[in-house]
XYZ file of N, CA and C in Angstrom:
531
model
N 17.003 0.455 11.239
C 17.034 1.812 10.282
C 15.340 1.978 9.028
N 14.534 2.574 9.283
C 12.929 2.450 8.687
C 13.122 2.260 7.521
N 12.681 1.869 6.956
C 12.474 2.307 5.744
C 11.373 2.749 4.700
N 10.624 3.277 5.481
C 8.986 4.107 4.853
C 9.860 5.474 5.406
N 9.506 6.172 5.095
C 9.614 8.207 5.299
C 8.335 8.749 5.901
N 7.764 10.125 6.383
C 7.348 10.836 5.947
C 6.373 9.815 7.481
N 4.626 10.735 7.494
C 3.964 9.523 8.564
C 3.887 8.325 8.553
N 4.522 6.998 7.703
C 4.578 5.882 7.631
C 3.066 4.962 8.454
N 2.235 4.796 7.871
C 1.618 4.109 8.260
C 1.930 2.867 7.694
N 2.997 2.264 7.500
C 3.214 1.595 7.293
C 2.899 -0.003 8.115
N 1.783 -0.277 7.797
C 1.809 -1.234 9.119
C 1.214 -3.037 8.459
N 1.910 -3.985 9.296
C 1.649 -5.015 8.839
C 0.800 -5.818 9.496
N -0.181 -6.575 9.041
C -1.497 -7.813 9.510
C -1.748 -8.341 9.309
N -1.525 -9.388 10.090
C -2.703 -11.368 9.350
C -3.654 -11.437 10.054
N -4.746 -10.892 8.276
C -6.165 -11.322 8.977
C -6.102 -12.477 9.177
N -7.583 -12.696 9.573
C -7.567 -13.272 10.831
C -7.980 -14.573 9.809
N -7.429 -16.144 10.458
C -7.566 -17.422 9.868
C -6.273 -17.876 9.144
N -5.310 -16.905 8.553
C -4.601 -17.255 7.928
C -3.209 -18.024 8.390
N -3.307 -18.672 7.694
C -2.168 -19.936 8.061
C -1.324 -19.728 7.204
N 0.067 -18.921 7.267
C 1.048 -19.261 6.319
C 2.192 -19.210 7.224
N 3.360 -20.421 6.888
C 4.192 -20.802 6.457
C 5.058 -20.376 6.674
N 6.038 -20.118 7.510
C 7.568 -19.183 5.980
C 8.728 -19.995 5.557
N 8.534 -19.964 4.381
C 9.782 -20.864 3.658
C 8.953 -21.667 2.181
N 7.075 -21.566 3.206
C 5.705 -21.858 2.056
C 5.462 -21.248 0.791
N 5.753 -22.567 -0.332
C 6.376 -21.746 -1.735
C 4.339 -21.427 -2.179
N 3.571 -20.222 -2.567
C 2.569 -20.405 -2.803
C 2.388 -19.272 -3.670
N 0.927 -19.752 -5.055
C 1.198 -18.761 -5.913
C 0.611 -17.401 -5.923
N 0.117 -17.362 -4.272
C 0.674 -15.833 -4.399
C 1.012 -14.943 -3.777
N 1.167 -13.925 -3.822
C 2.181 -13.301 -3.221
C 1.613 -12.947 -1.231
N 3.042 -13.049 -0.765
C 2.570 -13.366 0.884
C 1.913 -11.619 1.178
N 1.925 -11.214 0.661
C 1.195 -9.569 0.836
C 0.445 -8.289 0.138
N -1.058 -7.431 0.469
C -1.053 -7.189 -0.671
C -0.554 -5.741 0.553
N -0.750 -4.675 -0.174
C 0.023 -3.665 -0.154
C -1.096 -2.570 -0.923
N -1.620 -1.617 0.527
C -3.279 -0.949 0.393
C -2.025 0.622 0.497
N -2.786 0.924 -0.067
C -2.346 2.838 -0.276
C -3.123 3.225 -0.376
N -4.119 4.934 0.485
C -4.855 5.563 0.876
C -4.441 7.068 0.134
N -5.244 6.836 -1.006
C -5.518 9.013 -1.713
C -6.221 9.027 -1.858
N -6.167 10.481 -1.173
C -7.653 11.511 -0.905
C -7.014 12.595 -2.447
N -7.987 13.246 -2.268
C -7.978 14.758 -2.766
C -6.712 14.559 -4.396
N -6.984 16.129 -3.688
C -5.933 16.611 -5.785
C -4.564 16.018 -5.556
N -3.930 15.153 -5.142
C -2.840 14.760 -4.732
C -2.097 13.983 -5.457
N -1.513 14.481 -6.858
C -1.443 13.262 -7.925
C -0.066 13.276 -7.258
N 0.499 14.597 -7.320
C 2.290 14.138 -6.816
C 2.676 13.437 -5.854
N 1.482 13.174 -4.480
C 2.495 12.515 -3.398
C 1.052 10.996 -3.895
N 0.163 10.326 -4.510
C -0.033 9.038 -4.696
C 1.084 8.800 -5.626
N 1.646 9.282 -6.219
C 2.697 9.147 -8.089
C 4.274 8.948 -6.774
N 4.435 9.562 -5.661
C 5.425 9.231 -4.896
C 5.307 7.863 -4.570
N 4.427 7.872 -3.515
C 4.435 6.052 -2.998
C 4.573 5.011 -3.957
N 3.533 5.463 -4.853
C 3.017 3.754 -5.799
C 4.693 4.188 -6.805
N 5.406 4.646 -7.472
C 6.951 4.842 -7.673
C 7.512 4.387 -6.616
N 7.753 5.099 -5.386
C 8.754 4.039 -4.308
C 7.739 2.659 -4.244
N 7.208 2.630 -4.259
C 6.929 0.757 -3.995
C 7.756 -0.121 -5.043
N 7.249 0.266 -6.485
C 7.282 0.009 -7.429
C 8.729 -0.422 -7.747
N 9.310 1.014 -7.507
C 10.819 1.597 -7.254
C 12.326 0.027 -6.517
N 11.131 -0.460 -4.877
C 11.668 -0.703 -4.044
C 10.689 -2.443 -4.067
N 9.640 -2.651 -4.643
C 9.428 -3.831 -3.613
C 9.057 -4.442 -5.032
N 9.972 -5.588 -5.503
C 9.943 -6.564 -6.296
C 7.774 -7.030 -6.427
N 7.613 -7.109 -8.553
C 6.167 -6.940 -8.716
C 5.565 -8.251 -8.290
N 6.349 -9.417 -7.691
C 6.077 -10.294 -7.597
C 5.464 -11.504 -6.690
N 5.608 -9.846 -5.817
C 6.113 -10.652 -3.592
C 4.740 -9.201 -3.614
N 4.063 -8.558 -4.233
C 2.493 -8.562 -3.626
C 1.876 -7.752 -4.658
N 1.132 -8.130 -3.640
C -0.703 -7.598 -3.736
C -0.692 -5.750 -4.016
N -1.215 -4.498 -4.646
C -1.757 -3.261 -4.355
C -3.110 -3.441 -4.727
N -3.548 -3.070 -3.450
C -4.802 -1.976 -3.552
C -5.006 -0.708 -3.820
N -5.317 0.107 -3.921
C -4.908 1.332 -3.967
C -6.769 1.863 -3.780
N -6.974 3.292 -2.401
C -8.849 3.273 -2.505
C -8.390 4.923 -2.492
N -9.303 5.304 -3.528
C -9.016 6.583 -3.402
C -10.664 7.979 -3.256
N -10.049 8.374 -1.898
C -11.367 9.228 -1.541
C -11.472 10.008 -2.224
N -12.214 10.564 -3.155
C -13.001 11.487 -3.330
C -11.528 12.541 -4.548
N -10.644 11.597 -5.128
C -9.774 12.366 -6.067
C -10.384 12.659 -7.164
N -9.008 14.018 -7.343
C -9.301 14.933 -7.868
C -9.070 14.043 -9.248
N -8.915 16.007 -10.241
C -9.346 15.563 -12.579
C -7.189 14.826 -12.820
N -6.694 15.249 -11.819
C -4.936 14.820 -12.101
C -5.121 13.784 -11.491
N -5.435 13.617 -10.471
C -5.178 11.704 -9.276
C -6.115 10.799 -10.129
N -7.085 10.950 -10.456
C -7.912 10.145 -10.981
C -7.666 9.115 -12.060
N -7.138 10.100 -13.121
C -6.376 9.858 -14.905
C -6.036 9.133 -14.333
N -4.367 9.578 -13.497
C -3.245 8.974 -12.913
C -3.265 7.185 -12.222
N -3.976 7.175 -11.384
C -4.284 5.493 -10.596
C -5.506 5.300 -11.445
N -5.833 5.168 -12.715
C -6.659 4.732 -13.876
C -5.419 4.513 -14.828
N -5.023 5.493 -15.072
C -3.716 4.845 -16.059
C -2.840 3.584 -15.453
N -2.691 3.519 -13.729
C -1.672 3.000 -13.518
C -2.777 1.308 -13.382
N -3.246 1.568 -12.978
C -4.633 -0.095 -12.114
C -3.990 -0.742 -14.416
N -4.277 0.420 -15.399
C -4.345 0.234 -16.555
C -3.113 -1.348 -16.381
N -1.931 0.037 -17.162
C -0.649 -0.889 -17.092
C -0.579 -1.806 -16.274
N -1.110 -2.311 -15.125
C -0.565 -3.918 -14.225
C -0.508 -3.025 -13.195
N -0.068 -1.880 -12.617
C 1.358 -2.141 -11.508
C -0.474 -1.508 -10.382
N -1.886 -1.838 -10.305
C -2.269 -1.612 -9.651
C -4.058 -2.918 -9.950
N -3.771 -3.389 -8.458
C -4.668 -4.931 -9.032
C -6.304 -4.238 -8.650
N -6.303 -3.537 -7.523
C -7.934 -3.289 -7.435
C -7.162 -1.856 -6.975
N -8.147 -1.354 -8.134
C -8.643 0.520 -7.250
C -10.032 0.138 -6.960
N -10.262 1.541 -6.047
C -11.260 1.827 -5.225
C -11.673 3.312 -5.843
N -12.720 3.530 -6.363
C -13.002 5.316 -6.362
C -14.218 5.736 -5.358
N -14.111 6.542 -4.899
C -15.083 7.063 -4.276
C -15.344 7.885 -4.119
N -16.331 8.911 -5.821
C -16.397 10.315 -5.751
C -16.520 11.285 -4.526
N -16.825 10.588 -3.464
C -16.885 11.524 -2.054
C -15.710 11.036 -0.813
N -15.222 11.781 -0.149
C -14.700 10.900 0.625
C -15.148 10.014 2.133
N -15.074 9.127 1.765
C -15.403 8.029 2.681
C -14.978 7.512 4.409
N -13.817 8.332 4.266
C -12.682 8.726 4.936
C -11.876 7.568 5.101
N -11.310 7.062 5.863
C -10.058 6.181 6.867
C -10.602 5.452 6.445
N -11.468 4.888 8.022
C -12.242 3.465 8.100
C -12.940 2.612 6.960
N -13.346 4.222 6.108
C -15.159 3.198 5.815
C -14.069 2.886 4.197
N -13.491 3.745 3.864
C -12.398 3.435 2.911
C -10.913 1.716 3.138
N -11.320 1.984 4.881
C -9.779 0.525 5.577
C -10.289 -0.469 4.366
N -12.180 -0.432 5.277
C -12.821 -1.582 5.598
C -12.942 -2.569 3.339
N -13.333 -1.442 3.040
C -12.926 -2.165 1.746
C -12.495 -2.648 0.841
N -10.858 -1.596 1.182
C -9.138 -2.231 0.597
C -9.897 -4.097 0.686
N -9.471 -3.797 2.552
C -9.434 -5.722 3.101
C -10.340 -6.193 2.490
N -11.386 -6.051 2.671
C -12.425 -7.045 1.738
C -11.981 -7.580 0.349
N -10.651 -7.050 -0.010
C -10.454 -7.499 -1.120
C -9.300 -8.495 -1.575
N -9.068 -8.153 -0.139
C -6.977 -8.937 0.578
C -7.329 -10.012 0.761
N -5.988 -10.704 0.023
C -6.863 -12.541 -0.463
C -5.118 -13.240 -0.214
N -4.384 -12.413 0.817
C -2.750 -12.318 1.593
C -2.794 -12.816 2.386
N -1.901 -13.692 4.050
C -1.533 -13.448 4.556
C -1.305 -11.773 5.201
N -1.403 -11.344 4.307
C -0.765 -9.758 5.096
C -0.572 -8.999 4.690
N -1.392 -7.286 5.121
C -1.337 -6.134 4.491
C -0.274 -4.626 5.044
N 0.816 -4.446 3.631
C 1.231 -3.495 4.720
C 0.937 -2.228 4.157
N 0.251 -1.539 5.166
C -1.043 -0.016 4.421
C 0.444 1.251 4.585
N 0.235 2.119 3.534
C 0.388 3.516 4.191
C -1.195 4.675 3.263
N -0.457 5.177 3.743
C -0.935 6.704 3.691
C -0.620 8.049 2.409
N -1.271 8.137 1.709
C -0.827 8.433 -0.067
C 0.745 9.285 0.393
N 0.950 9.485 1.835
C 1.641 11.350 2.755
C 3.151 10.309 3.023
N 2.835 8.683 2.704
C 3.833 7.605 3.088
C 4.749 7.355 1.892
N 6.172 7.115 2.135
C 6.628 6.226 0.346
C 8.352 5.367 1.200
N 7.851 4.638 0.952
C 9.740 3.980 0.866
C 10.751 4.590 -0.256
N 12.145 4.181 0.685
C 13.048 4.958 0.635
C 14.126 3.924 0.000
N 13.819 3.018 0.266
C 15.693 1.677 -0.063
C 15.024 0.709 -0.495
N 16.064 -0.375 -1.487
C 15.257 -1.749 -2.035
C 15.620 -2.687 -0.193
N 15.164 -3.331 -0.353
C 14.902 -5.051 0.389
C 13.910 -3.567 1.552
N 13.033 -2.567 2.050
C 12.108 -2.587 2.622
C 10.249 -3.660 2.953
N 10.219 -4.416 1.395
C 9.142 -4.821 2.085
C 9.620 -6.972 2.931
N 10.659 -7.255 2.603
C 10.966 -7.960 2.746
C 12.022 -8.116 3.795
N 12.037 -6.978 4.506
C 12.557 -6.158 5.850
C 11.358 -5.550 6.896
N 9.924 -5.639 6.420
C 9.272 -5.581 7.027
C 8.464 -7.412 7.013
N 8.927 -8.064 6.740
C 8.073 -9.371 5.988
C 8.225 -10.580 6.768
N 9.793 -10.356 6.438
C 10.186 -11.795 7.894
C 9.974 -11.264 9.021
N 9.939 -10.406 9.916
C 9.349 -10.445 11.076
C 8.118 -11.168 11.602
N 6.819 -10.357 10.446
C 5.850 -11.567 10.393
C 6.008 -12.230 10.028
N 5.809 -12.899 9.161
C 6.124 -14.166 8.808
C 6.348 -15.036 10.210
N 7.855 -14.350 11.086
C 7.944 -15.678 12.620
C 7.532 -15.166 13.583
N 6.151 -13.744 13.145
C 5.436 -14.282 14.727
C 4.476 -14.477 14.894
N 3.427 -15.897 15.698
C 2.936 -16.022 16.077
C 1.352 -15.169 15.627
N 0.359 -16.114 15.134
C -0.723 -15.493 14.653
C -1.197 -14.427 15.311
N -1.733 -14.539 16.774
C -1.924 -13.487 17.404
C -1.018 -12.364 17.598
N -0.373 -12.017 16.782
C 0.074 -10.524 16.181
C 0.111 -9.924 15.260
N -0.567 -8.767 15.591
C -1.455 -8.918 14.539
C -0.577 -7.037 13.669
N 0.782 -6.586 13.966
C 0.947 -5.270 13.628
C 2.324 -4.915 14.334
N 3.250 -4.475 12.812
C 5.271 -4.790 12.718
C 5.029 -3.078 12.943
N 6.067 -2.882 13.319
C 6.721 -1.385 13.348
C 7.047 -0.272 14.053
N 6.721 0.931 13.423
C 5.971 2.702 14.756
C 5.854 2.553 14.573
N 5.269 3.232 14.878
C 3.903 3.872 14.518
C 4.406 5.958 15.052
N 4.736 6.447 14.724
C 4.955 8.115 14.539
C 3.688 8.781 15.014
N 4.571 10.141 15.723
C 3.240 10.961 16.392
C 4.322 12.070 16.934
N 3.092 13.346 16.808
C 4.438 14.264 17.613
C 3.276 14.588 18.273
N 4.307 14.866 19.785
C 4.075 14.653 20.743
C 2.917 16.381 21.847
N 3.564 17.160 20.682
C 3.285 18.993 21.164
C 3.426 19.569 19.897
N 3.219 20.763 19.697
C 3.142 21.479 18.520
C 4.041 22.172 18.198
N 5.307 21.951 19.215
C 6.553 23.017 19.007
C 7.290 22.084 18.356
N 7.300 20.447 18.986
C 8.287 19.471 17.545
C 7.316 19.365 16.065
N 6.783 19.808 16.506
C 5.214 19.854 14.582
C 5.996 20.716 13.569
N 6.366 22.121 14.064
C 6.614 23.094 13.125
C 7.073 23.846 14.567
N 8.474 23.689 14.775
C 9.200 24.822 15.790
C 9.283 26.332 14.955
N 9.267 27.287 13.857
C 9.795 27.930 14.121
C 7.236 28.847 12.942
N 6.510 28.182 13.427
C 5.260 28.502 14.005
C 5.430 29.184 14.645
N 3.842 30.612 14.759
C 3.844 30.453 15.539
C 2.824 30.131 16.679
N 1.648 29.611 15.343
C 0.281 29.001 16.636
C -0.154 27.973 15.217
N 0.268 26.974 15.116
C 0.315 25.545 15.029
C -0.533 24.794 14.568
N -1.260 25.145 15.254
C -2.632 24.020 15.874
C -4.218 25.894 14.147
N -4.062 26.429 14.522
C -4.347 27.690 13.341
C -4.163 27.258 12.058
N -2.041 26.895 11.850
C -1.840 26.228 10.427
C -2.683 25.562 9.986
N -2.367 23.867 11.132
C -3.201 22.522 10.257
C -4.746 23.042 9.566
N -5.521 23.549 11.032
C -6.649 23.772 10.652
C -7.065 24.257 9.199
N -6.306 25.907 8.737
C -6.518 26.650 7.127
C -5.600 25.391 6.705
N -5.192 24.624 6.843
C -4.552 23.518 5.627
C -5.663 23.430 4.844
N -5.632 22.789 3.289
C -6.612 22.232 3.192
C -6.489 20.960 2.838
N -6.024 20.091 3.554
C -5.756 18.866 4.144
C -6.289 18.202 4.834
N -6.813 18.977 6.379
C -6.726 18.864 7.539
C -8.845 18.770 6.803
N -8.956 17.725 7.426
C -10.557 18.340 7.489
C -11.185 17.707 9.154
């Protein structure tokens, strides 16, 4: 029973050189949640951040948000969440750096042994999700770098069976780059 919905990129990884032992208390949370936002999709940013705030105890995570070319509604929203203490680090880029370059900037700020990654189109749907992701991560050997499932669509028919030309639909969408 997955606790993340949509195109969840909820990946938990252990940065190289970390050595967290299960059950050993630390002054810092075990995990940094990283959220990548893009464009003028304030509702997506709010949905993912609200889901984290609602379903994950704040003392158990750090939150880093990368904002690629966010719009006039999204940027002030993210800045207000930073000011309120809901975001630990906000990385704003006026241009779209794309996913990997922004991930590198975000990961450079991570100080915890684990990372849980989300795109802004993913969100958590139930309490306990954080602990369910972290439990196997804590128990796994350090050379294990990913837990969870990758969701993908193997054919246009599975993506949108009601559309006649799925490729044209995707290429015409404002979110497609």
